[in-house]
Coordinates of C-alpha atoms in Angstrom, one line a residue:
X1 CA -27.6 75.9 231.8
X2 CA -26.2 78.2 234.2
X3 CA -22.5 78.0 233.3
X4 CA -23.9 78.5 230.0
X5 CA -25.4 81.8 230.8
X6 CA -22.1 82.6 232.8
X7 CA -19.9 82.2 229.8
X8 CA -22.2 84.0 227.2
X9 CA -22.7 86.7 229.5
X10 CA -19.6 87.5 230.8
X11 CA -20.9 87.9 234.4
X12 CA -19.2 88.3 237.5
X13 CA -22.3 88.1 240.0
X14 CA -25.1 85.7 239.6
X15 CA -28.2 85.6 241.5
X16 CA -30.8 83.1 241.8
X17 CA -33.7 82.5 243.2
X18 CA -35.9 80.0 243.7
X19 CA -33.2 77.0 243.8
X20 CA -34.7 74.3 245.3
X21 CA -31.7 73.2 246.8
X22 CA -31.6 70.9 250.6
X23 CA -28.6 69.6 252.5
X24 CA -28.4 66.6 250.5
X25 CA -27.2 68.5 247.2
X26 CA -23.5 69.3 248.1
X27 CA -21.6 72.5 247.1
X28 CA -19.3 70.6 244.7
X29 CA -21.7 69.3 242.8
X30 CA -22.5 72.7 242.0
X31 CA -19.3 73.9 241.3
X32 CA -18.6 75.8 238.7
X33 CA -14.5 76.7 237.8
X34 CA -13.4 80.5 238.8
X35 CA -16.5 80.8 240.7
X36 CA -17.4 81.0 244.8
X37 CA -20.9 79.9 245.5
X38 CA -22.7 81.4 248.6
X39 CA -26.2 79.8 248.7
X40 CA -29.1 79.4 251.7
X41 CA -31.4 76.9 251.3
X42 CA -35.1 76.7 252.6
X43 CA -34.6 72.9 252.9
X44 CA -38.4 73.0 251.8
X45 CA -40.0 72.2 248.4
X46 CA -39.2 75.0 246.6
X47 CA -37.1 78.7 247.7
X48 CA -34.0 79.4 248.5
X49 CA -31.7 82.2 247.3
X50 CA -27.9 81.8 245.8
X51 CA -24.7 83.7 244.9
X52 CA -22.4 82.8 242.2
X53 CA -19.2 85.3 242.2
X54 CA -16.2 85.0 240.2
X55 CA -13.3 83.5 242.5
X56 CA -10.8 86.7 241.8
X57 CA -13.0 89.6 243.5
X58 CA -12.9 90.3 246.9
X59 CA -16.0 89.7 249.0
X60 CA -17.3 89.8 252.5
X61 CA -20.6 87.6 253.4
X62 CA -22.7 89.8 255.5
X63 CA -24.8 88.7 258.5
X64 CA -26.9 85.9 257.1
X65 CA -29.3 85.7 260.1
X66 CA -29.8 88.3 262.5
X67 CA -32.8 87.8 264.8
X68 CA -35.8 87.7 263.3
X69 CA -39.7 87.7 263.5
X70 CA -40.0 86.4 259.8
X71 CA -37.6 83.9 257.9
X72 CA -36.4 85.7 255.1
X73 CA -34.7 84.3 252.0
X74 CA -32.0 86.7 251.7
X75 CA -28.2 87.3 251.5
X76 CA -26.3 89.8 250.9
X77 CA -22.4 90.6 250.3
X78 CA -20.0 93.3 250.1
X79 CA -17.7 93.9 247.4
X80 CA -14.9 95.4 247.9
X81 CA -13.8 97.8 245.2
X82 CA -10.6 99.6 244.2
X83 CA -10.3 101.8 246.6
X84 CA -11.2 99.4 249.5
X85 CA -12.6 101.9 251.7
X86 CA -16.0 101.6 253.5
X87 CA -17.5 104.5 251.7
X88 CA -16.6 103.2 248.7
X89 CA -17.8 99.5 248.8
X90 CA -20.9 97.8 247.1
X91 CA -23.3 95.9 248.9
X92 CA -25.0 93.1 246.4
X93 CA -27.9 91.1 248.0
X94 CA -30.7 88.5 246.2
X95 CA -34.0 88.7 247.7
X96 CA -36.7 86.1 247.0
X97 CA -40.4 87.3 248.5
X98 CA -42.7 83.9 248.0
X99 CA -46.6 84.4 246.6
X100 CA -49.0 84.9 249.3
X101 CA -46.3 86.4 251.7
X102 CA -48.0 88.5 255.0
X103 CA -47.2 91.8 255.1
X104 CA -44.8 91.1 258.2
X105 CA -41.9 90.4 255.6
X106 CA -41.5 94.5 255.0
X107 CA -40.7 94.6 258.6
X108 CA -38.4 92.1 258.6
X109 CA -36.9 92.9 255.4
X110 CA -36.3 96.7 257.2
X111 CA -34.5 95.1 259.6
X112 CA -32.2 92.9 257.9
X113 CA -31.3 96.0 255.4
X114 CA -30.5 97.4 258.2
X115 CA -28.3 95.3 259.2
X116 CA -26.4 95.2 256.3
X117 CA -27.0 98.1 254.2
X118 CA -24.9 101.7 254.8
X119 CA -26.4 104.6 253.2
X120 CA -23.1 106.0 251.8
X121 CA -22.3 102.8 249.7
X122 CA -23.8 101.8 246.7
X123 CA -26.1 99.2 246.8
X124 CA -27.9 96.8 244.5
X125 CA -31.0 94.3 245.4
X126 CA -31.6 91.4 243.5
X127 CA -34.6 89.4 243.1
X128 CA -38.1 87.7 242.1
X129 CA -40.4 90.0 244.7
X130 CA -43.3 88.5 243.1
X131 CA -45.0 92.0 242.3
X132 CA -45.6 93.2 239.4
X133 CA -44.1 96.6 239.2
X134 CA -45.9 97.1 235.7
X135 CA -49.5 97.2 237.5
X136 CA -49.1 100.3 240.6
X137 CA -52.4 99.6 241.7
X138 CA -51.6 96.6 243.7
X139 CA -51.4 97.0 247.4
X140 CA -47.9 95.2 247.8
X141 CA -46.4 97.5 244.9
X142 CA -46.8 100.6 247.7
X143 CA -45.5 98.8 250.3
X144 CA -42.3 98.4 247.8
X145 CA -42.3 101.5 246.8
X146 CA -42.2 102.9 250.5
X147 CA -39.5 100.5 251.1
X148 CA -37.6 102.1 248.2
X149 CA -38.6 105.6 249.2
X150 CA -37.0 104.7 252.9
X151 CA -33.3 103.5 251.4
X152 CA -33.1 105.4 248.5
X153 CA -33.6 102.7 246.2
X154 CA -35.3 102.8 242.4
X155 CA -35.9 99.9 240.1
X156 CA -34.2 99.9 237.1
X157 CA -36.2 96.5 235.1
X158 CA -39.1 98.3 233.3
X159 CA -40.2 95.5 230.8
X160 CA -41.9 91.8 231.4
X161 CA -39.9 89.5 233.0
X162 CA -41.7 86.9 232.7
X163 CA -43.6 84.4 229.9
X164 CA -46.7 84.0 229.1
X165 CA -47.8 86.3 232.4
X166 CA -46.1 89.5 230.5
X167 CA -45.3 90.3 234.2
X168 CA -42.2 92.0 235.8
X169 CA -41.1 90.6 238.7
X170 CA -38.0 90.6 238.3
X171 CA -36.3 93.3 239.9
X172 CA -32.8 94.9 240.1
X173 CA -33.3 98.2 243.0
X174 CA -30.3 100.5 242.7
X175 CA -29.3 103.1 244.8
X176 CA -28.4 107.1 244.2
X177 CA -24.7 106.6 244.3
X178 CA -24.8 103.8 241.7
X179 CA -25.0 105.8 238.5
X180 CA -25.7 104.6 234.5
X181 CA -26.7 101.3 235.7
X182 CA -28.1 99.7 232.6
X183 CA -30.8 96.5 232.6
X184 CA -31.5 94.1 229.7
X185 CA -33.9 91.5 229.8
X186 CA -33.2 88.0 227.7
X187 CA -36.1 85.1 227.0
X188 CA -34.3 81.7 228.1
X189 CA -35.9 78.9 226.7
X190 CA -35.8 75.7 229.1
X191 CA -34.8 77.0 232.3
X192 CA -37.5 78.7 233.6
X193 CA -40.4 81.2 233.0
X194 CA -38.2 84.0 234.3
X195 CA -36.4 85.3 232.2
X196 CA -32.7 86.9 232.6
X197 CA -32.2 90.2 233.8
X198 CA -28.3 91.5 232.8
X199 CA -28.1 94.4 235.4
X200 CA -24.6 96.5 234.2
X201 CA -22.7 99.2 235.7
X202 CA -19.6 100.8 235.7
X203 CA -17.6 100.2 238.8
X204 CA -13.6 99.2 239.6
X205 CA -13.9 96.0 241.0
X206 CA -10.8 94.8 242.8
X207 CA -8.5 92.0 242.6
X208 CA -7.0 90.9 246.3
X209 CA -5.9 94.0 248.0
X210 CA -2.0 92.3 247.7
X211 CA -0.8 91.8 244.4
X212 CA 2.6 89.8 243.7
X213 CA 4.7 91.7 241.6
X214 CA 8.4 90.4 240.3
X215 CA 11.4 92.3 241.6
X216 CA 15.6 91.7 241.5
X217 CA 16.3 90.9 245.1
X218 CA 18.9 92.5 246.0
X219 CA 18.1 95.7 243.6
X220 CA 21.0 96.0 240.8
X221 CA 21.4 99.7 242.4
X222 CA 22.7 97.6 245.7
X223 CA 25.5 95.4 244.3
X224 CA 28.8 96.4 244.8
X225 CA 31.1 98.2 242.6
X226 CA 33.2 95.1 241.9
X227 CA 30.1 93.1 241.0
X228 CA 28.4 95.4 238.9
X229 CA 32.2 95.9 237.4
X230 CA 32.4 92.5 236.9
X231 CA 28.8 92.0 235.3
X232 CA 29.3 94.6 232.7
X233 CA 32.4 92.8 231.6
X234 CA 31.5 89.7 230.9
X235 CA 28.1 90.8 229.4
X236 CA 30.9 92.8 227.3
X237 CA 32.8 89.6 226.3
X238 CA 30.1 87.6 225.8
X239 CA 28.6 90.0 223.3
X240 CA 31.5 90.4 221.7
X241 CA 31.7 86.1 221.2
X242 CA 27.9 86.8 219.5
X243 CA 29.1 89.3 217.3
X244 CA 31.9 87.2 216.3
X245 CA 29.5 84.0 215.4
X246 CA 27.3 86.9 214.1
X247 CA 24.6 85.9 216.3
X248 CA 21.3 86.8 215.2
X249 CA 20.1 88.8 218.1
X250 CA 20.7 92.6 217.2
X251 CA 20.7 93.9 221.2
X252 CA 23.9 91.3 222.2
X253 CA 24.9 93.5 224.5
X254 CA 21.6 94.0 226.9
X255 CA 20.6 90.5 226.2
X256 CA 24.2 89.0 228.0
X257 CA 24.1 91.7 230.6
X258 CA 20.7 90.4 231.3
X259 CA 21.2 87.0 231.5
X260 CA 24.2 87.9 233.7
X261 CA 21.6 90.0 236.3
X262 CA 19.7 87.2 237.0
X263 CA 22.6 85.2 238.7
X264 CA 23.8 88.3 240.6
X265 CA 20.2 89.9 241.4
X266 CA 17.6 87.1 241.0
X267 CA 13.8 88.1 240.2
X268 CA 11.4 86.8 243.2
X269 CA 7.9 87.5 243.6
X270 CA 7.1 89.6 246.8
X271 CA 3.8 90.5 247.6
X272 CA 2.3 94.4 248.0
X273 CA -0.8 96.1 249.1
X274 CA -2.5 97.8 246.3
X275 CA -5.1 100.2 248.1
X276 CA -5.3 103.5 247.8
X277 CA -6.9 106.3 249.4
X278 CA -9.7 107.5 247.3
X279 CA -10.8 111.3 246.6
X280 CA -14.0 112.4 248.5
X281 CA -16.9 113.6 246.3
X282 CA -16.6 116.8 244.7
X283 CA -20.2 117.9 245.8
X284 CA -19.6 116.4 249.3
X285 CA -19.5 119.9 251.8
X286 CA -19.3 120.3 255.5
X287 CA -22.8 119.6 256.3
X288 CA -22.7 116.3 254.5
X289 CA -20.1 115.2 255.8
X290 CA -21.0 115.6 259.6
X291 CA -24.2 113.9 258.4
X292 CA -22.7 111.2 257.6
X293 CA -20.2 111.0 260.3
X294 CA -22.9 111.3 262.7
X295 CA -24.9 108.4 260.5
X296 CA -22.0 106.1 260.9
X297 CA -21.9 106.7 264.6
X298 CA -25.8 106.2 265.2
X299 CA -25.2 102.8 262.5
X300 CA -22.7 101.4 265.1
X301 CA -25.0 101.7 267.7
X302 CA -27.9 100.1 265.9
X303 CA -26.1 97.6 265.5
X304 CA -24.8 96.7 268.8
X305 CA -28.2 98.0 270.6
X306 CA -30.8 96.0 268.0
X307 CA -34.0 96.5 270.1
X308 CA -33.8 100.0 270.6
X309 CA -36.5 101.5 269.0
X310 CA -36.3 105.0 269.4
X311 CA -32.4 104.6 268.4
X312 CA -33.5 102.8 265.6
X313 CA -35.7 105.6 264.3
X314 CA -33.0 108.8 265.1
X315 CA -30.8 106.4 262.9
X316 CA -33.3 105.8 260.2
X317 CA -34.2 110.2 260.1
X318 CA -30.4 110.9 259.5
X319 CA -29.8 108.3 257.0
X320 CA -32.7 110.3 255.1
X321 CA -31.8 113.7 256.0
X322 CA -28.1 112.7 254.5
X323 CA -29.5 110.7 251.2
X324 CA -31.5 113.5 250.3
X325 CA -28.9 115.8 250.9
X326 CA -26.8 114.2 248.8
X327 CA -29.0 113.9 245.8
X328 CA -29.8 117.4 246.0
X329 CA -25.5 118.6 246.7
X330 CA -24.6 115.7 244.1
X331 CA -28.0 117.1 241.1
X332 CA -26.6 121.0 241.5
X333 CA -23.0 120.0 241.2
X334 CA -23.9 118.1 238.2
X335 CA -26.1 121.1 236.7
X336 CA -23.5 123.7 237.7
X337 CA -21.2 121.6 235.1
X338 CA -23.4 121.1 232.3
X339 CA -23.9 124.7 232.4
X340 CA -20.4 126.0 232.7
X341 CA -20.2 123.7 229.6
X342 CA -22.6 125.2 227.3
X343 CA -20.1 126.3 224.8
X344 CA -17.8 123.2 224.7
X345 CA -20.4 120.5 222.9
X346 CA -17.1 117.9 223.5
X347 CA -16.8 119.0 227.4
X348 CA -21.0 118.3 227.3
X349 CA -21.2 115.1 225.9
X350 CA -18.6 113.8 227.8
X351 CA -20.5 114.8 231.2
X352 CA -23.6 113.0 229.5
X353 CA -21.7 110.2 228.9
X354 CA -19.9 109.8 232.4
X355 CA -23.6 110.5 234.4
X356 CA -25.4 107.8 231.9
X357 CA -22.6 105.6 232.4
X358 CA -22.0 105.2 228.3
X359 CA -18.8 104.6 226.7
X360 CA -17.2 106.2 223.1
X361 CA -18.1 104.0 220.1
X362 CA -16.0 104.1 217.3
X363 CA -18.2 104.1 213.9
X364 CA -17.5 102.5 210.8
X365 CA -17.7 105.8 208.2
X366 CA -18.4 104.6 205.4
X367 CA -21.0 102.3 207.0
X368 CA -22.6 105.7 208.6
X369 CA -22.9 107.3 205.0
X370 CA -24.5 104.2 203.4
X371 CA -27.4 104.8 206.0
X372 CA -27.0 108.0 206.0
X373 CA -27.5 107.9 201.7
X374 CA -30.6 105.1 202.7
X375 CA -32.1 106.6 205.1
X376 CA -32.3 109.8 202.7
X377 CA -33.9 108.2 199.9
X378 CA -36.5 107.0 202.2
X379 CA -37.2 110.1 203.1
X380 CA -37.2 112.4 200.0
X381 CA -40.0 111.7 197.6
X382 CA -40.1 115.2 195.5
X383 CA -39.0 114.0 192.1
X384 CA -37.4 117.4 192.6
X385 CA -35.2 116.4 195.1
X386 CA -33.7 114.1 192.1
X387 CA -32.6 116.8 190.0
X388 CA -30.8 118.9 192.4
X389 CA -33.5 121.1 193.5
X390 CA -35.7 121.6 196.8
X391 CA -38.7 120.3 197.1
X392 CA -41.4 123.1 196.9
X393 CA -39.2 125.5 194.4
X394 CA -41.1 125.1 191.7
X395 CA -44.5 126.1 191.2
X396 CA -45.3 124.8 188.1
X397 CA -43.9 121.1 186.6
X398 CA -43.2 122.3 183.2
X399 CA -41.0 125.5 184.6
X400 CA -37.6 124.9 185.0
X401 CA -35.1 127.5 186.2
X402 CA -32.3 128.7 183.6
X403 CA -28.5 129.3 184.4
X404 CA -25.4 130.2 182.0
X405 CA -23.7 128.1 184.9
X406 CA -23.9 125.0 185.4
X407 CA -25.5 123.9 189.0
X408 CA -23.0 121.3 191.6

């Protein structure tokens, strides 16, 4: 069932909670092919939390277990994009919060994300919370929604995620740099209550940062004189021999001299980095940036001092001070555009499309008239509107306007 929903979906990260799983179900019998598996089992009836990531991207398991008061059910990577620069990685964690948990686990929770999560990436949180975002009364939903509040996090699932409850809880928490993040929801029949949430969004996921690429070794630029001399004449016989047997190949010429390059200047595969430096946000000013500078340096420390409190807390007021900064540089940058653009409806919807995260979909036209033309006759119910005329031009039924021309 689960490589089933891989294939249909197309997805490169899977997260699962709830697995069941001890030490006496092995990795490889959960193998599935072009996928890594990171799981963490409660080794319990019931829980445990697991990753399924396609085998091509580039990840980094964060800390799995940092010292705790309260065992979580977590785990969280990093994955690297394009550019693979810190700033511009994405942090991907599953989080499973049991029925019935104390309130301890938002502590706990704070801490691990601290651990693992830095305010300038992009980060998405995965997971069956067991709180039903559809009914804010509910003590635990404030305590999530504070917990959001404090990372800069916001839910995207707004629908039931669950059968015959009508319940969502479900979640997929996204933060402010991930924009047009999309979530559908899809009823699977047999696997569980749950149901699947598809969380999408518009990111440049990278291959290894060294590609292999093909290349003549030595370069034909490189050979000497006499070689190259000696290349071009026999590529010049040997097309000549073609032409003679009139060989059916019409470029005789580069086809010998190619044939000839590869015994003087062999291809081999070398292998090259392929990162690159990536351009800093065009909203991102001098304040911002020595926020988040000074962030970075207070994170270090947090990290190597883990019970300091008061550090802890200096840490926690710049990571806010910056995110909300951020919004607020990143919403007027945004506005200023749209603005500027108010005569250029091209220049405007492409800004829409770029902040909602939607692509250019190429209609059918003569499929757009024919609903156009239906959706028209639904519409128009004047008999008037048959004949060519407005509805509520005429103010009697038996007067009909007369013209030496004929109407179009």
């Amino acid at each position: 069932d689960v490589h089933k929903i891989i294939s249909d979906h197309s997805i490169h990260i899977l997260s699962l909670n709830e697995t069941w799983l001890d030490h006496t179900v092995t990795d490889a019998a959960l193998h599935i092919p072009g996928y890594t598996l990171y799981r963490k089992d409660r080794n319990l009836n019931g829980g445990g939390v697991a990753l399924y990531v396609r085998s091509e991207l580039r990840v980094t398991l964060l800390l799995r277990d940092p010292p705790d008061a309260f065992a979580l059910e977590t785990l969280f990577l990093k994955v690297h994009t394009r550019n693979a620069r810190r700033t511009e990685h994405l942090t991907i964690g599953t989080v499973y919060r049991p029925p019935g948990t104390p309130v301890s686990f938002w502590a706990s929770l704070t801490h691990r994300l601290d651990y693992v999560i830095d305010n300038s990436e992009r980060t998405i949180i995965l997971g069956d919370f067991n709180i039903d975002v559809l009914n804010p009364s509910s003590p635990q939903y404030k305590l999530l929604q504070e917990q959001c509040k404090e990372y800069g996090l916001m839910n995207q699932v707004l629908e039931a995620t669950r059968s015959p409850s009508g319940t969502c809880l479900d979640l997929a928490l996204c933060s402010d740099g991930i924009v047009g993040a999309t979530c559908h929801v899809h009823p699977q029949d047999g696997i569980s209550d749950h149901h699947l949430v598809v969380t999408q969004i518009d990111m440049p996921l990278s291959l290894p940062n060294r590609a292999k690429i093909r290349v003549r070794k030595p370069p034909l630029w490189k050979l000497k004189v006499e070689d190259t001399n000696a290349a071009l004449h026999n590529a010049f016989q040997a097309s000549c021999v073609f032409s003679a047997s009139d060989h059916p190949d019409v470029n005789t010429m580069a086809t010998a001299f190619t044939a000839i390059s590869h015994k003087v200047a062999p291809i081999k595969v070398i292998t090259v980095p392929t990162t690159s430096k990536p351009k800093p946000q065009a909203w991102v000013d001098d304040k911002l940036k020595a926020l988040l500078e000074k962030r970075k340096h207070l994170h270090k420390k947090v990290r190597q001092q883990p019970d300091n409190t008061s550090l802890k807390q200096q840490y926690r007021s710049v990571r806010r001070e910056g995110t909300l900064l951020n919004r607020k540089l990143r919403n007027n940058y945004h506005l200023t555009q749209f603005r500027n653009a108010r005569s250029k409806p091209r220049q405007q919807w492409a800004l829409l499309n770029s902040l909602t995260g939607r692509r250019t979909v190429h209609v059918d036209p003569g499929a757009s008239l024919d609903e156009l033309t239906t959706t028209f006759a639904s519409i128009v119910t004047d008999p008037g509107v048959s004949q060519g005329l407005l509805p509520g031009t005429l103010q009697n039924d038996d007067e009909v306007p007369t013209s030496e021309e004929p109407s179009t």
